[in-house]
Amino acid sequence: MTAQAHRKPLRILLVDDHPMMRAGLASVLLMDPDFASVMQASDGDSALQIWRENQPDVTLLDISMGGMDGIDTLRQLIRDFPSARVLMLTTSEASEDIRHAMEAGACGYVTKNINAGDLVEAIRAIHAGGKVFSEDVKRKLAENVASGHLTAREIEVLELVRQGFTNDEIGRLLDVSERTARAHISSIKEKLHASDRAAAVARGFECGILKA
Amino acid sequence: MTAQAHRKPLRILLVDDHPMMRAGLASVLLMDPDFASVMQASDGDSALQIWRENQPDVTLLDISMGGMDGIDTLRQLIRDFPSARVLMLTTSEASEDIRHAMEAGACGYVTKNINAGDLVEAIRAIHAGGKVFSEDVKRKLAENVASGHLTAREIEVLELVRQGFTNDEIGRLLDVSERTARAHISSIKEKLHASDRAAAVARGFECGILKA
DNA sequence: ACGTCGATTGCCGTTTACGACAATAGACGG
DNA sequence: CCGTCTATTGTCGTAAACGGCAATCGACGT
């Protein structure tokens, strides 16, 4: 679809902890008459505050931020304002991030290598009630339909495996038997298609379950 | 230090695969009369070409890029033009990236959460012959003075460990004995302060030796 | 020529990891 | 009430990982 009808200019909120990125987005958006006020926030807390006060039409939300991350910010925003329309705009292509964002109620997910034209188009689509995904994200979504995600307990175990604890130690730390720790690890390995705990940790990083 | 003397405006080259980031940097720099032409490249190859044709005063170089990454681009640039002045401008705080950049001849390393004023100041300092590091990067540098880095062979082994191969398999893949593979892994674990192979993989990701 | 370092390999013994087979119990949704 | 899912634990046995001790060999720099 090409340019579509637009009556009144949109009010946009940018949430990103990189000042230069905000400047770039703002300068691009303000060149288009479709966009009026472009508000900015550098962290989750101020983003929520600005949202409450201004109720922007569309919010562009980054994931990696100092303090509360973009996913948590999104969760809180949607909890308070279920009608908020949010487009995730981030560098992360981790399947976990994508999945969490969609489950939390994002209206779209595009990576930061998007160009100005596509972004403007995406924002319009989001505002019009549509959902938007960049090509690479669509691919990730398709790949990971089958891959079930880890339970909270399993993530807890994986964090300990990552730190080099033995099954016995993990059992004691979680106050369960060594055998139980092993059961969780087996399940993790199966879900992540990893042949041993080292590979499981690697897959954890690749999926975004574990973060550096 | 405050504003310093500046006779002729500087010519800057931006290398970053995010169009919005380039737009932000360009808009900020062009607001300052100290900066004249702001050239842009979205990948390593075109960056090198533009550099050869225009010999910019200072180059801002991102690390994570499609195709040739920023470190490789830097290496080639410095090989051909040892006098090039390059400021790494990236999101990565991985110690490996920092170390590689400095060894390859970067004049500075700042993370992308830098604000406009500090960036302008940093660019001036770089052009004046100085070296610039953001605070968090300085801390990383201090931490990792002692931590020796892995040899090429060890990195090769770590990549295989990451994929879940056993010592035996790693030995066969590298055409050495299982005992040798183990020796490498022991060395890796010691250097990365990891208690087992799973923790070593995790540390590999944390340091930037392994990439998602 | 000497010392250092990385790569290589061997043996022996202990510790862990992991797979197969089985089973119990609480939670949650239909 | 029933099926599914998650967490839990057991036993037995095999395979793999790891630590310590020791040594050779070639490359590289002083």
Tab-separated table of C-alpha atoms (C1' of nucleotides) in Angstrom:
chain	number	residue	atom	x	y	z
A	1	MET	CA	0.000	0.000	0.000
A	2	THR	CA	1.151	3.521	-0.734
A	3	ALA	CA	0.483	6.735	1.177
A	4	GLN	CA	-2.900	6.568	2.803
A	5	ALA	CA	-5.357	9.209	3.911
A	6	HIS	CA	-4.416	11.065	7.073
A	7	ARG	CA	-6.477	13.818	8.666
A	8	LYS	CA	-4.804	14.990	11.799
A	9	PRO	CA	-1.098	14.676	12.591
A	10	LEU	CA	0.001	11.928	14.959
A	11	ARG	CA	1.596	12.372	18.324
A	12	ILE	CA	4.545	10.053	18.805
A	13	LEU	CA	6.520	8.988	21.870
A	14	LEU	CA	10.087	7.789	21.378
A	15	VAL	CA	11.609	5.648	24.122
A	16	ASP	CA	15.299	4.893	23.673
A	17	ASP	CA	18.301	5.376	25.899
A	18	HIS	CA	20.505	6.575	23.028
A	19	PRO	CA	20.259	10.336	22.608
A	20	MET	CA	21.592	10.161	19.055
A	21	MET	CA	19.029	7.580	18.049
A	22	ARG	CA	16.238	9.726	19.464
A	23	ALA	CA	17.606	12.706	17.574
A	24	GLY	CA	17.638	10.719	14.349
A	25	LEU	CA	14.125	9.436	14.765
A	26	ALA	CA	12.830	12.849	15.762
A	27	SER	CA	14.446	14.605	12.835
A	28	VAL	CA	13.081	12.070	10.383
A	29	LEU	CA	9.567	12.105	11.783
A	30	LEU	CA	9.362	15.863	12.045
A	31	MET	CA	10.140	16.186	8.377
A	32	ASP	CA	6.802	14.547	7.685
A	33	PRO	CA	3.683	16.693	8.192
A	34	ASP	CA	1.820	13.621	9.402
A	35	PHE	CA	3.665	13.800	12.679
A	36	ALA	CA	3.144	16.601	15.111
A	37	SER	CA	4.636	16.431	18.573
A	38	VAL	CA	7.423	13.925	19.000
A	39	MET	CA	7.955	13.276	22.689
A	40	GLN	CA	11.028	11.542	24.027
A	41	ALA	CA	11.976	9.423	27.021
A	42	SER	CA	15.294	7.780	27.831
A	43	ASP	CA	14.018	5.206	30.323
A	44	GLY	CA	10.958	3.204	31.232
A	45	ASP	CA	9.792	5.245	34.193
A	46	SER	CA	9.771	8.565	32.423
A	47	ALA	CA	8.208	6.886	29.394
A	48	LEU	CA	5.242	5.741	31.488
A	49	GLN	CA	4.891	9.168	33.021
A	50	ILE	CA	4.925	10.925	29.673
A	51	TRP	CA	2.469	8.426	28.291
A	52	ARG	CA	-0.007	9.034	31.132
A	53	GLU	CA	0.196	12.771	30.673
A	54	ASN	CA	0.018	12.858	26.893
A	55	GLN	CA	-1.543	9.653	25.634
A	56	PRO	CA	0.483	9.562	22.400
A	57	ASP	CA	-1.012	7.890	19.339
A	58	VAL	CA	1.943	5.591	18.755
A	59	THR	CA	4.918	4.710	20.950
A	60	LEU	CA	8.267	3.528	19.585
A	61	LEU	CA	9.932	1.431	22.245
A	62	ASP	CA	13.472	0.142	22.486
A	63	ILE	CA	14.237	-2.984	24.511
A	64	SER	CA	17.755	-2.581	25.842
A	65	MET	CA	17.680	0.265	28.307
A	66	GLY	CA	19.309	1.013	31.597
A	67	GLY	CA	17.067	0.257	34.568
A	68	MET	CA	13.671	-1.142	33.613
A	69	ASP	CA	13.973	-2.741	30.196
A	70	GLY	CA	11.639	-2.184	27.279
A	71	ILE	CA	9.687	-5.380	27.813
A	72	ASP	CA	8.845	-4.531	31.407
A	73	THR	CA	7.950	-1.018	30.359
A	74	LEU	CA	5.634	-2.422	27.727
A	75	ARG	CA	3.979	-4.748	30.243
A	76	GLN	CA	3.252	-1.945	32.646
A	77	LEU	CA	2.033	0.346	29.915
A	78	ILE	CA	-0.379	-2.216	28.510
A	79	ARG	CA	-1.575	-3.125	31.987
A	80	ASP	CA	-2.538	0.493	32.643
A	81	PHE	CA	-3.580	1.360	29.102
A	82	PRO	CA	-4.550	-1.729	27.123
A	83	SER	CA	-5.373	0.386	24.106
A	84	ALA	CA	-1.874	1.819	23.792
A	85	ARG	CA	-0.353	1.194	20.392
A	86	VAL	CA	3.316	0.298	20.633
A	87	LEU	CA	5.860	-0.516	17.959
A	88	MET	CA	8.992	-2.187	19.244
A	89	LEU	CA	12.032	-0.613	17.588
A	90	THR	CA	15.190	-2.361	18.652
A	91	THR	CA	18.435	-4.010	17.570
A	92	SER	CA	17.600	-7.286	19.247
A	93	GLU	CA	16.603	-10.153	17.003
A	94	ALA	CA	16.529	-12.594	19.932
A	95	SER	CA	13.504	-14.829	19.653
A	96	GLU	CA	12.774	-14.439	23.351
A	97	ASP	CA	12.593	-10.683	23.051
A	98	ILE	CA	10.279	-10.924	20.081
A	99	ARG	CA	8.048	-13.436	21.789
A	100	HIS	CA	7.884	-11.516	25.057
A	101	ALA	CA	7.088	-8.309	23.227
A	102	MET	CA	4.217	-9.858	21.311
A	103	GLU	CA	2.841	-11.633	24.388
A	104	ALA	CA	2.985	-8.346	26.267
A	105	GLY	CA	0.842	-6.682	23.661
A	106	ALA	CA	3.144	-4.912	21.228
A	107	CYS	CA	1.548	-4.032	17.890
A	108	GLY	CA	4.715	-4.628	15.920
A	109	TYR	CA	8.401	-5.367	16.039
A	110	VAL	CA	10.994	-3.922	13.690
A	111	THR	CA	14.757	-3.803	13.925
A	112	LYS	CA	16.741	-0.596	13.931
A	113	ASN	CA	18.226	-1.083	10.516
A	114	ILE	CA	14.897	0.043	9.140
A	115	ASN	CA	15.029	3.070	6.862
A	116	ALA	CA	13.096	6.287	7.246
A	117	GLY	CA	10.431	5.536	4.651
A	118	ASP	CA	9.602	2.104	5.970
A	119	LEU	CA	9.468	3.377	9.522
A	120	VAL	CA	7.007	6.121	8.673
A	121	GLU	CA	4.895	3.616	6.828
A	122	ALA	CA	5.065	1.218	9.766
A	123	ILE	CA	3.952	3.884	12.217
A	124	ARG	CA	0.974	4.733	10.046
A	125	ALA	CA	0.056	1.058	9.824
A	126	ILE	CA	0.316	0.662	13.584
A	127	HIS	CA	-1.878	3.662	14.145
A	128	ALA	CA	-4.389	2.313	11.647
A	129	GLY	CA	-4.744	-0.784	13.811
A	130	GLY	CA	-2.422	-3.102	11.943
A	131	LYS	CA	0.524	-5.188	13.040
A	132	VAL	CA	3.996	-4.723	11.585
A	133	PHE	CA	7.023	-6.958	11.463
A	134	SER	CA	10.260	-6.548	9.576
A	135	GLU	CA	11.244	-9.407	7.302
A	136	ASP	CA	13.934	-10.837	9.562
A	137	VAL	CA	11.510	-10.824	12.478
A	138	LYS	CA	8.897	-12.674	10.461
A	139	ARG	CA	11.478	-15.344	9.769
A	140	LYS	CA	12.302	-15.697	13.442
A	141	LEU	CA	8.655	-15.989	14.305
A	142	ALA	CA	8.179	-18.740	11.754
A	143	GLU	CA	11.199	-20.671	13.029
A	144	ASN	CA	10.180	-20.601	16.630
A	145	VAL	CA	6.587	-21.666	16.436
A	146	ALA	CA	7.501	-25.138	17.543
A	147	SER	CA	10.198	-24.270	20.053
A	148	GLY	CA	8.396	-24.258	23.384
A	149	HIS	CA	9.742	-21.809	25.889
A	150	LEU	CA	11.372	-22.578	29.220
A	151	THR	CA	9.435	-22.478	32.472
A	152	ALA	CA	10.424	-20.034	35.211
A	153	ARG	CA	12.052	-22.858	37.129
A	154	GLU	CA	14.048	-23.960	34.118
A	155	ILE	CA	15.325	-20.456	33.520
A	156	GLU	CA	16.365	-20.345	37.139
A	157	VAL	CA	18.300	-23.575	36.676
A	158	LEU	CA	19.870	-22.394	33.438
A	159	GLU	CA	21.159	-19.294	35.202
A	160	LEU	CA	22.913	-21.530	37.697
A	161	VAL	CA	24.306	-23.825	35.021
A	162	ARG	CA	25.691	-20.749	33.346
A	163	GLN	CA	27.567	-19.902	36.512
A	164	GLY	CA	29.282	-23.267	36.556
A	165	PHE	CA	27.440	-24.963	39.397
A	166	THR	CA	27.255	-28.770	39.422
A	167	ASN	CA	23.935	-30.603	39.511
A	168	ASP	CA	24.488	-31.277	43.183
A	169	GLU	CA	25.109	-27.626	43.973
A	170	ILE	CA	22.123	-26.518	41.932
A	171	GLY	CA	19.951	-28.944	43.853
A	172	ARG	CA	21.110	-27.554	47.168
A	173	LEU	CA	20.758	-23.943	46.016
A	174	LEU	CA	17.170	-24.550	44.955
A	175	ASP	CA	16.494	-26.788	47.920
A	176	VAL	CA	15.604	-29.805	45.825
A	177	SER	CA	17.392	-33.064	45.129
A	178	GLU	CA	20.271	-33.362	42.715
A	179	ARG	CA	17.986	-35.598	40.664
A	180	THR	CA	15.465	-32.816	40.222
A	181	ALA	CA	18.096	-30.388	39.047
A	182	ARG	CA	19.083	-32.970	36.470
A	183	ALA	CA	15.496	-33.395	35.344
A	184	HIS	CA	15.219	-29.672	34.726
A	185	ILE	CA	18.470	-29.612	32.814
A	186	SER	CA	17.338	-32.512	30.668
A	187	SER	CA	14.179	-30.641	29.867
A	188	ILE	CA	16.111	-27.486	29.057
A	189	LYS	CA	18.426	-29.345	26.732
A	190	GLU	CA	15.531	-30.932	24.931
A	191	LYS	CA	13.666	-27.654	24.494
A	192	LEU	CA	16.747	-25.815	23.282
A	193	HIS	CA	17.969	-28.680	21.101
A	194	ALA	CA	21.263	-28.715	22.966
A	195	SER	CA	23.341	-31.835	23.424
A	196	ASP	CA	24.914	-30.871	26.734
A	197	ARG	CA	24.834	-28.129	29.342
A	198	ALA	CA	27.490	-26.072	27.592
A	199	ALA	CA	25.464	-26.027	24.391
A	200	ALA	CA	22.360	-25.232	26.415
A	201	VAL	CA	24.038	-22.139	27.817
A	202	ALA	CA	25.056	-21.105	24.325
A	203	ARG	CA	21.521	-21.578	23.052
A	204	GLY	CA	20.302	-19.559	26.012
A	205	PHE	CA	22.384	-16.629	24.863
A	206	GLU	CA	21.368	-17.091	21.252
A	207	CYS	CA	17.660	-17.042	22.113
A	208	GLY	CA	17.965	-14.114	24.478
A	209	ILE	CA	17.021	-16.111	27.575
A	210	LEU	CA	20.462	-15.339	28.947
A	211	LYS	CA	21.939	-11.896	28.626
A	212	ALA	CA	25.544	-10.805	28.786
B	1	MET	CA	37.705	21.880	29.123
B	2	THR	CA	35.188	24.135	27.373
B	3	ALA	CA	35.003	25.163	23.744
B	4	GLN	CA	38.437	25.292	22.231
B	5	ALA	CA	39.908	27.143	19.318
B	6	HIS	CA	38.931	25.829	15.912
B	7	ARG	CA	40.083	27.296	12.622
B	8	LYS	CA	38.633	25.224	9.879
B	9	PRO	CA	35.574	23.004	10.093
B	10	LEU	CA	36.122	19.265	10.363
B	11	ARG	CA	35.066	16.670	7.858
B	12	ILE	CA	33.460	13.670	9.499
B	13	LEU	CA	32.643	10.181	8.263
B	14	LEU	CA	29.865	8.245	10.003
B	15	VAL	CA	29.847	4.477	9.646
B	16	ASP	CA	26.787	2.768	11.093
B	17	ASP	CA	24.267	0.386	9.628
B	18	HIS	CA	21.319	2.105	11.331
B	19	PRO	CA	19.923	4.866	9.137
B	20	MET	CA	18.196	6.527	12.093
B	21	MET	CA	21.398	6.591	14.089
B	22	ARG	CA	23.248	8.199	11.191
B	23	ALA	CA	20.480	10.754	10.851
B	24	GLY	CA	20.741	11.597	14.527
B	25	LEU	CA	24.492	11.961	14.474
B	26	ALA	CA	24.399	13.998	11.293
B	27	SER	CA	21.728	16.353	12.575
B	28	VAL	CA	23.596	16.921	15.820
B	29	LEU	CA	26.967	17.468	14.168
B	30	LEU	CA	25.636	19.767	11.475
B	31	MET	CA	24.199	22.061	14.118
B	32	ASP	CA	27.757	22.849	15.143
B	33	PRO	CA	29.715	25.164	12.837
B	34	ASP	CA	32.868	23.197	13.643
B	35	PHE	CA	31.682	20.409	11.424
B	36	ALA	CA	31.388	20.801	7.700
B	37	SER	CA	30.698	17.817	5.530
B	38	VAL	CA	29.299	14.792	7.306
B	39	MET	CA	29.705	11.754	5.100
B	40	GLN	CA	27.897	8.507	5.740
B	41	ALA	CA	28.423	4.815	5.098
B	42	SER	CA	26.281	1.874	6.121
B	43	ASP	CA	28.896	-0.841	5.763
B	44	GLY	CA	32.614	-1.462	5.876
B	45	ASP	CA	33.293	-1.617	2.174
B	46	SER	CA	31.637	1.658	1.300
B	47	ALA	CA	33.242	3.220	4.363
B	48	LEU	CA	36.709	2.348	3.086
B	49	GLN	CA	35.864	3.662	-0.348
B	50	ILE	CA	34.553	6.953	0.972
B	51	TRP	CA	37.569	7.301	3.232
B	52	ARG	CA	39.987	6.835	0.323
B	53	GLU	CA	38.191	9.424	-1.765
B	54	ASN	CA	37.679	12.036	0.924
B	55	GLN	CA	40.189	11.469	3.709
B	56	PRO	CA	37.902	12.689	6.489
B	57	ASP	CA	39.416	14.254	9.593
B	58	VAL	CA	37.624	11.949	12.021
B	59	THR	CA	35.694	8.727	11.469
B	60	LEU	CA	32.957	7.489	13.803
B	61	LEU	CA	32.793	3.734	13.486
B	62	ASP	CA	30.192	1.295	14.758
B	63	ILE	CA	31.143	-2.322	15.417
B	64	SER	CA	28.063	-4.397	14.765
B	65	MET	CA	27.345	-4.172	11.069
B	66	GLY	CA	26.121	-6.523	8.436
B	67	GLY	CA	28.935	-8.016	6.350
B	68	MET	CA	32.401	-6.865	7.396
B	69	ASP	CA	32.209	-5.766	11.017
B	70	GLY	CA	33.596	-2.543	12.424
B	71	ILE	CA	36.746	-4.114	13.798
B	72	ASP	CA	37.733	-5.585	10.442
B	73	THR	CA	36.905	-2.300	8.768
B	74	LEU	CA	39.135	-0.516	11.247
B	75	ARG	CA	41.996	-2.946	10.647
B	76	GLN	CA	41.875	-2.427	6.896
B	77	LEU	CA	41.560	1.303	7.215
B	78	ILE	CA	44.552	1.596	9.538
B	79	ARG	CA	46.575	-0.761	7.362
B	80	ASP	CA	46.039	1.497	4.347
B	81	PHE	CA	46.010	4.802	6.221
B	82	PRO	CA	47.848	4.535	9.533
B	83	SER	CA	47.217	8.198	10.250
B	84	ALA	CA	43.430	7.855	10.137
B	85	ARG	CA	41.781	9.050	13.303
B	86	VAL	CA	38.902	6.807	14.323
B	87	LEU	CA	36.516	6.985	17.248
B	88	MET	CA	34.625	3.788	17.920
B	89	LEU	CA	30.975	4.606	18.615
B	90	THR	CA	29.070	1.490	19.515
B	91	THR	CA	26.670	-0.173	21.921
B	92	SER	CA	29.047	-3.012	22.698
B	93	GLU	CA	30.737	-2.927	26.066
B	94	ALA	CA	32.301	-6.350	25.496
B	95	SER	CA	35.891	-6.330	26.646
B	96	GLU	CA	36.982	-8.214	23.543
B	97	ASP	CA	35.555	-5.565	21.264
B	98	ILE	CA	37.242	-2.815	23.230
B	99	ARG	CA	40.557	-4.620	23.237
B	100	HIS	CA	40.445	-5.468	19.542
B	101	ALA	CA	39.536	-1.895	18.657
B	102	MET	CA	42.415	-0.451	20.615
B	103	GLU	CA	44.887	-3.000	19.279
B	104	ALA	CA	43.706	-2.212	15.765
B	105	GLY	CA	44.510	1.441	16.232
B	106	ALA	CA	41.310	3.206	17.271
B	107	CYS	CA	41.838	6.598	18.888
B	108	GLY	CA	38.925	6.203	21.259
B	109	TYR	CA	35.932	4.123	22.264
B	110	VAL	CA	32.625	5.510	23.483
B	111	THR	CA	29.259	3.859	23.870
B	112	LYS	CA	26.162	5.053	22.081
B	113	ASN	CA	24.461	6.379	25.168
B	114	ILE	CA	26.757	9.384	24.890
B	115	ASN	CA	24.996	12.723	24.631
B	116	ALA	CA	25.459	15.297	21.916
B	117	GLY	CA	27.732	17.636	23.877
B	118	ASP	CA	30.122	14.927	25.009
B	119	LEU	CA	30.281	13.475	21.532
B	120	VAL	CA	31.209	16.788	19.951
B	121	GLU	CA	33.832	17.287	22.610
B	122	ALA	CA	35.162	13.770	22.035
B	123	ILE	CA	35.453	14.306	18.302
B	124	ARG	CA	37.403	17.512	18.844
B	125	ALA	CA	39.708	15.708	21.265
B	126	ILE	CA	40.267	12.896	18.784
B	127	HIS	CA	41.090	15.357	16.034
B	128	ALA	CA	43.480	17.168	18.353
B	129	GLY	CA	45.441	13.940	18.727
B	130	GLY	CA	44.003	12.719	21.999
B	131	LYS	CA	42.427	9.459	23.034
B	132	VAL	CA	38.883	9.277	24.380
B	133	PHE	CA	37.085	6.667	26.461
B	134	SER	CA	33.710	6.834	28.132
B	135	GLU	CA	33.653	6.097	31.840
B	136	ASP	CA	32.206	2.618	31.557
B	137	VAL	CA	34.829	1.706	28.988
B	138	LYS	CA	37.613	2.943	31.242
B	139	ARG	CA	36.313	0.649	33.932
B	140	LYS	CA	36.304	-2.325	31.594
B	141	LEU	CA	39.839	-1.570	30.510
B	142	ALA	CA	40.997	-1.445	34.117
B	143	GLU	CA	39.290	-4.764	34.952
B	144	ASN	CA	40.773	-6.654	32.083
B	145	VAL	CA	44.397	-5.702	32.332
B	146	ALA	CA	45.216	-8.997	33.956
B	147	SER	CA	42.839	-11.237	32.036
B	148	GLY	CA	44.978	-12.667	29.276
B	149	HIS	CA	43.152	-13.323	26.068
B	150	LEU	CA	42.578	-16.651	24.394
B	151	THR	CA	44.805	-17.918	21.609
B	152	ALA	CA	43.383	-18.562	18.162
B	153	ARG	CA	43.394	-22.278	18.862
B	154	GLU	CA	41.565	-21.827	22.132
B	155	ILE	CA	38.879	-19.733	20.495
B	156	GLU	CA	38.503	-22.456	17.907
B	157	VAL	CA	38.016	-25.007	20.678
B	158	LEU	CA	35.583	-22.795	22.558
B	159	GLU	CA	33.453	-22.503	19.438
B	160	LEU	CA	33.219	-26.279	19.336
B	161	VAL	CA	32.459	-26.561	23.045
B	162	ARG	CA	29.691	-24.085	22.475
B	163	GLN	CA	28.173	-26.382	19.903
B	164	GLY	CA	28.037	-29.261	22.339
B	165	PHE	CA	30.853	-31.427	21.029
B	166	THR	CA	32.580	-33.775	23.453
B	167	ASN	CA	36.312	-33.654	24.077
B	168	ASP	CA	36.699	-36.685	21.912
B	169	GLU	CA	34.798	-35.155	19.032
B	170	ILE	CA	36.668	-31.882	19.345
B	171	GLY	CA	39.922	-33.776	19.152
B	172	ARG	CA	38.873	-35.537	15.992
B	173	LEU	CA	37.523	-32.349	14.403
B	174	LEU	CA	40.800	-30.564	15.026
B	175	ASP	CA	42.816	-33.633	14.159
B	176	VAL	CA	44.493	-33.844	17.557
B	177	SER	CA	44.096	-36.192	20.494
B	178	GLU	CA	41.267	-35.975	22.972
B	179	ARG	CA	43.878	-35.127	25.584
B	180	THR	CA	44.932	-32.050	23.658
B	181	ALA	CA	41.377	-30.813	23.384
B	182	ARG	CA	41.123	-31.152	27.128
B	183	ALA	CA	44.329	-29.247	27.642
B	184	HIS	CA	42.957	-26.353	25.617
B	185	ILE	CA	39.703	-26.390	27.528
B	186	SER	CA	41.564	-26.372	30.824
B	187	SER	CA	43.492	-23.366	29.660
B	188	ILE	CA	40.328	-21.622	28.516
B	189	LYS	CA	38.628	-22.247	31.822
B	190	GLU	CA	41.581	-20.872	33.721
B	191	LYS	CA	41.830	-17.735	31.593
B	192	LEU	CA	38.110	-17.034	31.774
B	193	HIS	CA	37.826	-17.940	35.465
B	194	ALA	CA	35.206	-20.544	34.653
B	195	SER	CA	34.709	-23.693	36.698
B	196	ASP	CA	33.453	-25.871	33.863
B	197	ARG	CA	32.815	-25.800	30.134
B	198	ALA	CA	29.298	-24.428	30.512
B	199	ALA	CA	30.573	-21.483	32.530
B	200	ALA	CA	33.366	-21.023	29.992
B	201	VAL	CA	30.819	-20.662	27.218
B	202	ALA	CA	28.890	-18.142	29.303
B	203	ARG	CA	32.058	-16.147	29.947
B	204	GLY	CA	32.806	-16.297	26.253
B	205	PHE	CA	29.539	-14.550	25.512
B	206	GLU	CA	30.034	-12.055	28.313
B	207	CYS	CA	33.469	-11.069	27.036
B	208	GLY	CA	32.411	-10.887	23.433
B	209	ILE	CA	34.581	-13.797	22.301
B	210	LEU	CA	31.419	-15.617	21.332
B	211	LYS	CA	28.612	-13.843	19.547
B	212	ALA	CA	24.979	-14.703	19.372
C	1	DA	C1'	72.281	-19.961	22.965
C	2	DC	C1'	68.612	-19.620	26.551
C	3	DG	C1'	64.058	-18.866	28.300
C	4	DT	C1'	59.215	-18.428	27.436
C	5	DC	C1'	55.082	-19.764	25.407
C	6	DG	C1'	51.768	-22.385	22.821
C	7	DA	C1'	50.508	-26.900	21.033
C	8	DT	C1'	50.752	-31.498	21.747
C	9	DT	C1'	50.108	-36.102	24.179
C	10	DG	C1'	50.097	-39.842	27.847
C	11	DC	C1'	48.517	-42.170	32.299
C	12	DC	C1'	45.680	-42.718	36.362
C	13	DG	C1'	41.963	-41.911	39.259
C	14	DT	C1'	37.931	-39.250	40.846
C	15	DT	C1'	33.945	-36.592	40.043
C	16	DT	C1'	30.027	-35.330	37.153
C	17	DA	C1'	26.992	-35.596	33.651
C	18	DC	C1'	23.416	-37.931	31.395
C	19	DG	C1'	20.200	-41.493	29.615
C	20	DA	C1'	16.511	-44.996	30.433
C	21	DC	C1'	12.741	-46.426	33.103
C	22	DA	C1'	9.346	-45.223	36.582
C	23	DA	C1'	6.387	-42.865	39.657
C	24	DT	C1'	3.899	-39.302	42.783
C	25	DA	C1'	1.530	-34.934	43.597
C	26	DG	C1'	-0.384	-30.332	42.999
C	27	DA	C1'	-2.206	-26.840	39.683
C	28	DC	C1'	-5.072	-25.355	36.061
C	29	DG	C1'	-8.372	-25.461	32.480
C	30	DG	C1'	-12.109	-27.746	30.072
D	1	DC	C1'	-14.024	-35.121	37.080
D	2	DC	C1'	-10.274	-35.679	33.776
D	3	DG	C1'	-6.279	-34.716	31.040
D	4	DT	C1'	-2.154	-31.992	30.713
D	5	DC	C1'	1.580	-29.762	32.558
D	6	DT	C1'	5.156	-28.890	35.972
D	7	DA	C1'	7.848	-30.109	39.744
D	8	DT	C1'	9.562	-33.614	42.182
D	9	DT	C1'	12.518	-37.890	43.311
D	10	DG	C1'	14.485	-42.711	42.805
D	11	DT	C1'	17.810	-46.361	40.934
D	12	DC	C1'	21.234	-48.306	37.821
D	13	DG	C1'	24.719	-47.973	34.640
D	14	DT	C1'	27.509	-45.798	31.099
D	15	DA	C1'	29.942	-42.042	29.179
D	16	DA	C1'	32.319	-37.840	29.664
D	17	DA	C1'	34.632	-34.352	32.133
D	18	DC	C1'	38.398	-32.929	34.948
D	19	DG	C1'	42.630	-32.661	37.893
D	20	DG	C1'	47.527	-33.697	38.699
D	21	DC	C1'	51.974	-35.039	37.118
D	22	DA	C1'	55.190	-35.072	33.305
D	23	DA	C1'	57.255	-34.385	28.927
D	24	DT	C1'	58.432	-33.169	23.901
D	25	DC	C1'	58.798	-29.812	20.151
D	26	DG	C1'	58.896	-25.732	17.436
D	27	DA	C1'	58.566	-20.697	17.207
D	28	DC	C1'	60.031	-16.260	18.786
D	29	DG	C1'	62.414	-12.805	21.149
D	30	DT	C1'	66.647	-11.332	23.959
